[in-house]
mmCIF file of C-alpha atoms in Angstrom:
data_model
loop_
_atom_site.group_PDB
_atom_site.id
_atom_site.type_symbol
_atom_site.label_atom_id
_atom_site.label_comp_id
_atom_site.label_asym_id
_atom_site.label_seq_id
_atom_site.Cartn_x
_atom_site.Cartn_y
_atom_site.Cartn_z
ATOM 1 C CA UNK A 5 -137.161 82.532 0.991
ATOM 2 C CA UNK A 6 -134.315 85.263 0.726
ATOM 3 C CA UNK A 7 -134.301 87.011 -2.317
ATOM 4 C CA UNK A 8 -131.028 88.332 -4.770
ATOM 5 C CA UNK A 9 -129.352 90.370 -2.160
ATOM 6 C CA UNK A 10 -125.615 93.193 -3.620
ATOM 7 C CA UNK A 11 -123.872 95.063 -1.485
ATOM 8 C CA UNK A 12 -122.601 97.830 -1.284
ATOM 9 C CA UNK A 13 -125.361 99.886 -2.561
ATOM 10 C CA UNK A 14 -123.617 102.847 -3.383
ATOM 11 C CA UNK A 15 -119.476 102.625 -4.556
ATOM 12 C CA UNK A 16 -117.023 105.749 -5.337
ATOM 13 C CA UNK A 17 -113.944 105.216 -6.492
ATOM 14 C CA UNK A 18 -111.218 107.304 -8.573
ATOM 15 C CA UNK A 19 -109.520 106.121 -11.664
ATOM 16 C CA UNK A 20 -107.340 103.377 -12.192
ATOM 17 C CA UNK A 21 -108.817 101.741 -8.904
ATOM 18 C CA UNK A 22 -110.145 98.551 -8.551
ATOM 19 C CA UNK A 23 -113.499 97.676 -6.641
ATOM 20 C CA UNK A 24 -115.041 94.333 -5.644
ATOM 21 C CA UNK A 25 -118.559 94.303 -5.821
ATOM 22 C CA UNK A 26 -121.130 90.860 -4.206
ATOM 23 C CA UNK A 27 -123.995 89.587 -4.973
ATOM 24 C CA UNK A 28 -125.762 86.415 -3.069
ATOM 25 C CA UNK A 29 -128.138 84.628 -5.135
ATOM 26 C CA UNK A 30 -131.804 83.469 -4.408
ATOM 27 C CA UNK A 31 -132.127 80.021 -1.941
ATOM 28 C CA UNK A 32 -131.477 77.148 -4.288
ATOM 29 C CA UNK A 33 -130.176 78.538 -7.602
ATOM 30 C CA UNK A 34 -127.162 77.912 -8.691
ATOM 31 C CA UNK A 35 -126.514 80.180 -11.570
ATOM 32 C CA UNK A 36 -126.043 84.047 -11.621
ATOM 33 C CA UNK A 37 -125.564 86.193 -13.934
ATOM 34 C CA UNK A 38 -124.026 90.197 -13.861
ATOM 35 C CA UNK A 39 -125.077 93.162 -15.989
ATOM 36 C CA UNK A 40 -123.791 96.628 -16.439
ATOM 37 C CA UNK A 41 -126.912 99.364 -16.867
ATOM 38 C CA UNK A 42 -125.793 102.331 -18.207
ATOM 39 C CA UNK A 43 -127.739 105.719 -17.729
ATOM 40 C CA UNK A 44 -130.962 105.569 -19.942
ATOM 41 C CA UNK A 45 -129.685 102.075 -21.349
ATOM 42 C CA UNK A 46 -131.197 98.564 -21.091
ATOM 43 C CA UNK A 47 -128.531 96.112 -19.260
ATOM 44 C CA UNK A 48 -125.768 94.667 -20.718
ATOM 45 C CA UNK A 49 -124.969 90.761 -20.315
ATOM 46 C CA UNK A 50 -121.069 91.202 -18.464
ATOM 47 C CA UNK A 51 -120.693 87.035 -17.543
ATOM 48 C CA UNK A 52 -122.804 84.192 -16.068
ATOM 49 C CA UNK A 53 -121.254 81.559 -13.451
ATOM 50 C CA UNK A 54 -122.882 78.201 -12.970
ATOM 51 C CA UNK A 55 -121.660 75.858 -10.163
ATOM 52 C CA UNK A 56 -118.698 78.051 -9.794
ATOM 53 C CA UNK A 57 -117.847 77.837 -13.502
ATOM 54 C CA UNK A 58 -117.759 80.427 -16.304
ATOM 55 C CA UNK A 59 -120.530 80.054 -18.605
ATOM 56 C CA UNK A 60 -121.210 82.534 -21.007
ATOM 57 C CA UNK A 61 -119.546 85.896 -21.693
ATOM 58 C CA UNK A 62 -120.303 89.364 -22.867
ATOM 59 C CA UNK A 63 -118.503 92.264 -24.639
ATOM 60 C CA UNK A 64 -116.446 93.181 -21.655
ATOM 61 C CA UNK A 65 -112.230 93.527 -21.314
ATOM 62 C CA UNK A 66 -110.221 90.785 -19.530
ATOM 63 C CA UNK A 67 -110.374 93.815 -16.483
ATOM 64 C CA UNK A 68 -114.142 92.561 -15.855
ATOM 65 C CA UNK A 69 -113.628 89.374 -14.172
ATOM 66 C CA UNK A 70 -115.941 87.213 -11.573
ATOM 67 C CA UNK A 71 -116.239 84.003 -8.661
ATOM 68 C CA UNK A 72 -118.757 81.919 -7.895
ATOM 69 C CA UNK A 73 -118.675 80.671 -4.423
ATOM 70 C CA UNK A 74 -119.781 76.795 -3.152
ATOM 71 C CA UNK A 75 -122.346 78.410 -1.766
ATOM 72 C CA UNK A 76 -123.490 80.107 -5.278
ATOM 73 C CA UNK A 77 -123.029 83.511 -3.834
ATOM 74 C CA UNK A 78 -120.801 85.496 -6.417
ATOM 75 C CA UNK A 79 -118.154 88.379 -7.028
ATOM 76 C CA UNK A 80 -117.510 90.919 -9.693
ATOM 77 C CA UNK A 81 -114.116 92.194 -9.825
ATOM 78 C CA UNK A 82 -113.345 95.563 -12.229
ATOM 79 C CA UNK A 83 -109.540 96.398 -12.142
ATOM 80 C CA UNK A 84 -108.026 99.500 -13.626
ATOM 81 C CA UNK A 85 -111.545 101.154 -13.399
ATOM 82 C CA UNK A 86 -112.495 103.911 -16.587
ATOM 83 C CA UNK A 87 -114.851 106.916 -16.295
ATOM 84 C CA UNK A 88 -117.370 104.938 -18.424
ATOM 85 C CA UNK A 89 -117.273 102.042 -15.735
ATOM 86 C CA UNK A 90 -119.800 104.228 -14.156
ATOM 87 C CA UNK A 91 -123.298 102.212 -13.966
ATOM 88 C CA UNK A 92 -125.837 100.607 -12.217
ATOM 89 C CA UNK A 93 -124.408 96.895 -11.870
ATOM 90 C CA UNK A 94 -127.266 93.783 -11.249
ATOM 91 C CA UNK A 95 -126.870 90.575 -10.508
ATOM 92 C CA UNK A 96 -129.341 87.819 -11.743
ATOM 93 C CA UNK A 97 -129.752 84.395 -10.587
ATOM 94 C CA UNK A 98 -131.896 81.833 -11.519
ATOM 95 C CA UNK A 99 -132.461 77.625 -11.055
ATOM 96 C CA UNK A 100 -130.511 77.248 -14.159
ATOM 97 C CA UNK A 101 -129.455 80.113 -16.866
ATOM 98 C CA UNK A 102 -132.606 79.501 -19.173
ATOM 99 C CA UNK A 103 -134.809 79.815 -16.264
ATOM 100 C CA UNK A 104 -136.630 82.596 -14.947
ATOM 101 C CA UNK A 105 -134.023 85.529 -13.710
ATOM 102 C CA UNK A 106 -134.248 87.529 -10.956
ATOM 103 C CA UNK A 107 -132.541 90.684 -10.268
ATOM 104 C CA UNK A 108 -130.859 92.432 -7.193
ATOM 105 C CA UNK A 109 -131.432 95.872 -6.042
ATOM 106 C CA UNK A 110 -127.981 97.041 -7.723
ATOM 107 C CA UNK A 111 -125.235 97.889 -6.842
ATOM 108 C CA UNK A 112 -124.335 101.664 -8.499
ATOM 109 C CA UNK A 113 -120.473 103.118 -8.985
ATOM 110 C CA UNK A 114 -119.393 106.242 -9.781
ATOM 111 C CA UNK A 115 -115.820 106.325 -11.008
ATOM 112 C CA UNK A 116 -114.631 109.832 -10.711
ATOM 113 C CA UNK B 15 -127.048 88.839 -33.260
ATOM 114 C CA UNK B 16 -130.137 88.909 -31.220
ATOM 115 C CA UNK B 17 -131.610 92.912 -31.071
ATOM 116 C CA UNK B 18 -134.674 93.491 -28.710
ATOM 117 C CA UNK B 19 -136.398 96.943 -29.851
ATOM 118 C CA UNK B 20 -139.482 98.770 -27.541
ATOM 119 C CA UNK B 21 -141.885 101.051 -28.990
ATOM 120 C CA UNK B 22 -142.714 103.423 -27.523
ATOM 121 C CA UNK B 23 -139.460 104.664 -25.827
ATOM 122 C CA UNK B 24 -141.952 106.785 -23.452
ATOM 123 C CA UNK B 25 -145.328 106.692 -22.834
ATOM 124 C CA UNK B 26 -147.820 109.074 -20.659
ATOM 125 C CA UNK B 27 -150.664 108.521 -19.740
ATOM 126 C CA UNK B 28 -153.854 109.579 -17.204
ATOM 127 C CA UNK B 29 -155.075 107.381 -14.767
ATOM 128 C CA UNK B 30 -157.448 104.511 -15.785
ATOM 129 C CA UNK B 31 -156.483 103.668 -19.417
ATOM 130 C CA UNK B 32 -155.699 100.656 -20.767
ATOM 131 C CA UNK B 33 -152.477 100.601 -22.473
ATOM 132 C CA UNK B 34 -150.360 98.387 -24.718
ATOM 133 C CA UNK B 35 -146.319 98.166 -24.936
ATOM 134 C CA UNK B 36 -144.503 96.893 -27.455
ATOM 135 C CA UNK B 37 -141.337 94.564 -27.613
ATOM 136 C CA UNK B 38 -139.949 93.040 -30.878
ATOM 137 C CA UNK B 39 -136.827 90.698 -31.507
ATOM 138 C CA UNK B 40 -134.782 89.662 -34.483
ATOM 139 C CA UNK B 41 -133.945 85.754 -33.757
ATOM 140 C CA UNK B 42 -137.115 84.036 -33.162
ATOM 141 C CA UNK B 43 -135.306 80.886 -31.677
ATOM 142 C CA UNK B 44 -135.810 82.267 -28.422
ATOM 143 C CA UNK B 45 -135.910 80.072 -24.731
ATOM 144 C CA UNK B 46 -138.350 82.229 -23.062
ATOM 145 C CA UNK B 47 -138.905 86.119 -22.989
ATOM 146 C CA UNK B 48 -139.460 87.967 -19.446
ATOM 147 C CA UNK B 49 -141.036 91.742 -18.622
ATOM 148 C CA UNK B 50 -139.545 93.521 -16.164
ATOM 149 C CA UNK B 51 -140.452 96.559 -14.036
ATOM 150 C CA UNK B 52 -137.539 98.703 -13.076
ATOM 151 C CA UNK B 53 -138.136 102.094 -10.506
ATOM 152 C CA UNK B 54 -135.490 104.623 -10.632
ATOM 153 C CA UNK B 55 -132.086 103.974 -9.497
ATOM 154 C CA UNK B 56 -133.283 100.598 -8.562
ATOM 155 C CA UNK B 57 -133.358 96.975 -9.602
ATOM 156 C CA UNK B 58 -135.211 94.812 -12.238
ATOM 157 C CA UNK B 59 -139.088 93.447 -10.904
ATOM 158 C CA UNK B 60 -140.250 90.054 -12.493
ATOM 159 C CA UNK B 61 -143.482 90.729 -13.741
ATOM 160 C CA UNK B 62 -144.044 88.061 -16.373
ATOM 161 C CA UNK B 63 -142.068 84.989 -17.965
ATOM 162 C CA UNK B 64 -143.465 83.767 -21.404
ATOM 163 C CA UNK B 65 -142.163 80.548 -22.458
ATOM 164 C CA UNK B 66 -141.734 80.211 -26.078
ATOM 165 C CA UNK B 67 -144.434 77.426 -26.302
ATOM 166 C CA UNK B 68 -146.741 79.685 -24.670
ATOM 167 C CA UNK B 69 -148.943 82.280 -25.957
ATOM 168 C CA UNK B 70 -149.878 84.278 -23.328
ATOM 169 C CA UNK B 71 -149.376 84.907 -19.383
ATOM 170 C CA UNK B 72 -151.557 87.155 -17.347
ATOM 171 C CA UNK B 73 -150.686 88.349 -13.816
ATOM 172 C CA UNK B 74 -153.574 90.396 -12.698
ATOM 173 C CA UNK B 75 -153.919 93.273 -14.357
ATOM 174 C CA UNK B 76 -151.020 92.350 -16.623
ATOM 175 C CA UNK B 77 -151.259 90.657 -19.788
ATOM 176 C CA UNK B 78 -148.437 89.140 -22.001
ATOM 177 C CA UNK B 79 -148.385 87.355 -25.189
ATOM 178 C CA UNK B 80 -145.663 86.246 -27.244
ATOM 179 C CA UNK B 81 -145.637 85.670 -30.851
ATOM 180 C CA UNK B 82 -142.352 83.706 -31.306
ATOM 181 C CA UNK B 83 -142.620 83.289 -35.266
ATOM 182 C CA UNK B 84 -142.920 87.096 -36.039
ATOM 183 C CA UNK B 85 -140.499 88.258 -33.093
ATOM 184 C CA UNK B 86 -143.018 90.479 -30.931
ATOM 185 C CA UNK B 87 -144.532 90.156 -27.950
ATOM 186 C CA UNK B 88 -146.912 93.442 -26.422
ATOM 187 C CA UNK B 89 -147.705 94.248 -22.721
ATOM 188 C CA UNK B 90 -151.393 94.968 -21.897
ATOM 189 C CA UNK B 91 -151.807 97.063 -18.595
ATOM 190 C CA UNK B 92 -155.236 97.333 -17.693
ATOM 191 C CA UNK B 93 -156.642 100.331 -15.648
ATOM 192 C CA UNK B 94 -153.772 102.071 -15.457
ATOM 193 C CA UNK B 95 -152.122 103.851 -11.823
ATOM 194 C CA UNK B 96 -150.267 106.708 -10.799
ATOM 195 C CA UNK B 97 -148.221 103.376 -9.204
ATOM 196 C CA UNK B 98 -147.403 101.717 -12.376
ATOM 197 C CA UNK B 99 -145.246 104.741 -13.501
ATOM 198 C CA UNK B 100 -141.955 103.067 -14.231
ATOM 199 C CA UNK B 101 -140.138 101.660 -16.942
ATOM 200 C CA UNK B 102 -140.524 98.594 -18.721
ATOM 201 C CA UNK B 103 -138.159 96.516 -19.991
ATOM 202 C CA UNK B 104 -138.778 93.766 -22.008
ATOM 203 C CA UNK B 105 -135.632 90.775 -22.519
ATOM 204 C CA UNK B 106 -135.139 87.339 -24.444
ATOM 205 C CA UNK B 107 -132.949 84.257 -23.811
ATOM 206 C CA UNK B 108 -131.634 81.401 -26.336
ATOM 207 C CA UNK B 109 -131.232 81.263 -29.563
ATOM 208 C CA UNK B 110 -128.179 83.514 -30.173
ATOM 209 C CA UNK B 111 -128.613 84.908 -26.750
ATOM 210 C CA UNK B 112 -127.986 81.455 -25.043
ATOM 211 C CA UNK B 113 -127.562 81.253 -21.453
ATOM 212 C CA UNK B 114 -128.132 85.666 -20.817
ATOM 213 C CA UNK B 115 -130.939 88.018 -21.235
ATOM 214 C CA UNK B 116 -130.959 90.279 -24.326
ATOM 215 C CA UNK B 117 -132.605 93.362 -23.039
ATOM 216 C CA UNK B 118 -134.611 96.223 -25.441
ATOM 217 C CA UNK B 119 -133.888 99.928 -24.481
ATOM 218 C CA UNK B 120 -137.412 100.139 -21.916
ATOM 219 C CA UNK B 121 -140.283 101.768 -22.431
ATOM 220 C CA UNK B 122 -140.715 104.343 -19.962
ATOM 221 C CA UNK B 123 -144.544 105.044 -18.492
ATOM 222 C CA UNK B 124 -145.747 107.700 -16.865
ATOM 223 C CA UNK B 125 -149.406 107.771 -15.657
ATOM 224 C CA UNK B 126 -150.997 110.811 -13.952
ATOM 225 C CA UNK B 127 -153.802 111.064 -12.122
#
């Protein structure tokens, strides 16, 4: 059984870019949610996708958007990106979104 | 709004004690609440999943228990190692927090030989 896998590990990018950022969810679950870790911080919920749809939203701007794949994998987009974009961002995924999560390694950007 | 709040924010510790972290909520119509184990720079580790029926889960020398009605639940490490150093997050879901984990601010342990 494969486990949550993100890639890239490691992401710099300047200002105003915009980065892409995957995550591939565990064999058989079909929900997966992102979260932006801050420095010293606990995560924060950014969205959850279940069978490809939007489920369930954080505090984040319209510039924080996502996919779900057929295949459950998933995408987090970030457009015009801001220094304080810089985190540690994990994916969850899980059987359904109440079930037990679990994480990815993380993926971590620095926006310079 | 659900608010998840660890005490204490950092803990150290020698080698071989027994040691209790803390984890309290403010909406007690929770689905389930879930430890995690986080290493620098890396991701979140499973360690236990309570479900709010439950009382209690214990994963070797891990113990949880949840008490729903009065919004805590504590982590009991047992024996403590210079390998459990790490910090420990502690997160609900439901209630107000449907459908994503609300996540306290970690407790971070140190234990030293």
């Amino acid at each position: 059984e494969t486990g949550v896998t993100q890639s890239p590990t490691h992401l710099i990018k300047t200002r105003g870019q915009q980065v892409t950022l995957r995550c591939s969810s565990q064999s058989g679950h079909n929900t997966v949610s992102w979260y932006q870790q801050a420095l010293g911080q606990g995560p924060q919920f950014i969205f959850q996708y279940y069978r490809e749809e939007e489920n369930g939203r954080g505090n984040f701007p319209p510039r924080f958007s996502g996919l779900q794949f057929p295949n459950y994998s998933s995408e987090l987009n970030v457009n015009a990106l801001e220094l304080d974009d810089s985190a540690l961002y994990l994916c969850a995924s899980s059987l359904d979104g109440l079930d037990e999560q679990f994480f990815g390694p993380g993926t971590r950007l620095t926006v310079l | 709004k659900q608010e998840v709040t660890q005490i204490p924010a950092a803990l150290s510790v020698p080698e071989g004690e027994n040691l209790v972290l803390n984890c309290s909520f403010t909406d007690s119509a929770i689905y389930n609440l879930q430890w995690f184990r986080q290493d620098p720079g890396k991701g979140l580790t499973s360690l236990l999943l309570i479900q709010s029926s439950q009382r209690e889960q214990t994963s070797g020398r891990l113990n949880a228990s949840l008490d729903k009605s009065s919004g805590r639940s504590t982590l009991y490490i047992a024996a403590s190692q210079p390998g459990d150093s790490a910090t420990y997050l502690c997160a609900v879901i439901g209630g107000t927090s449907y459908g994503k984990l609300t996540f306290g601010q970690g407790t971070i342990l140190t234990v030293h030989p």
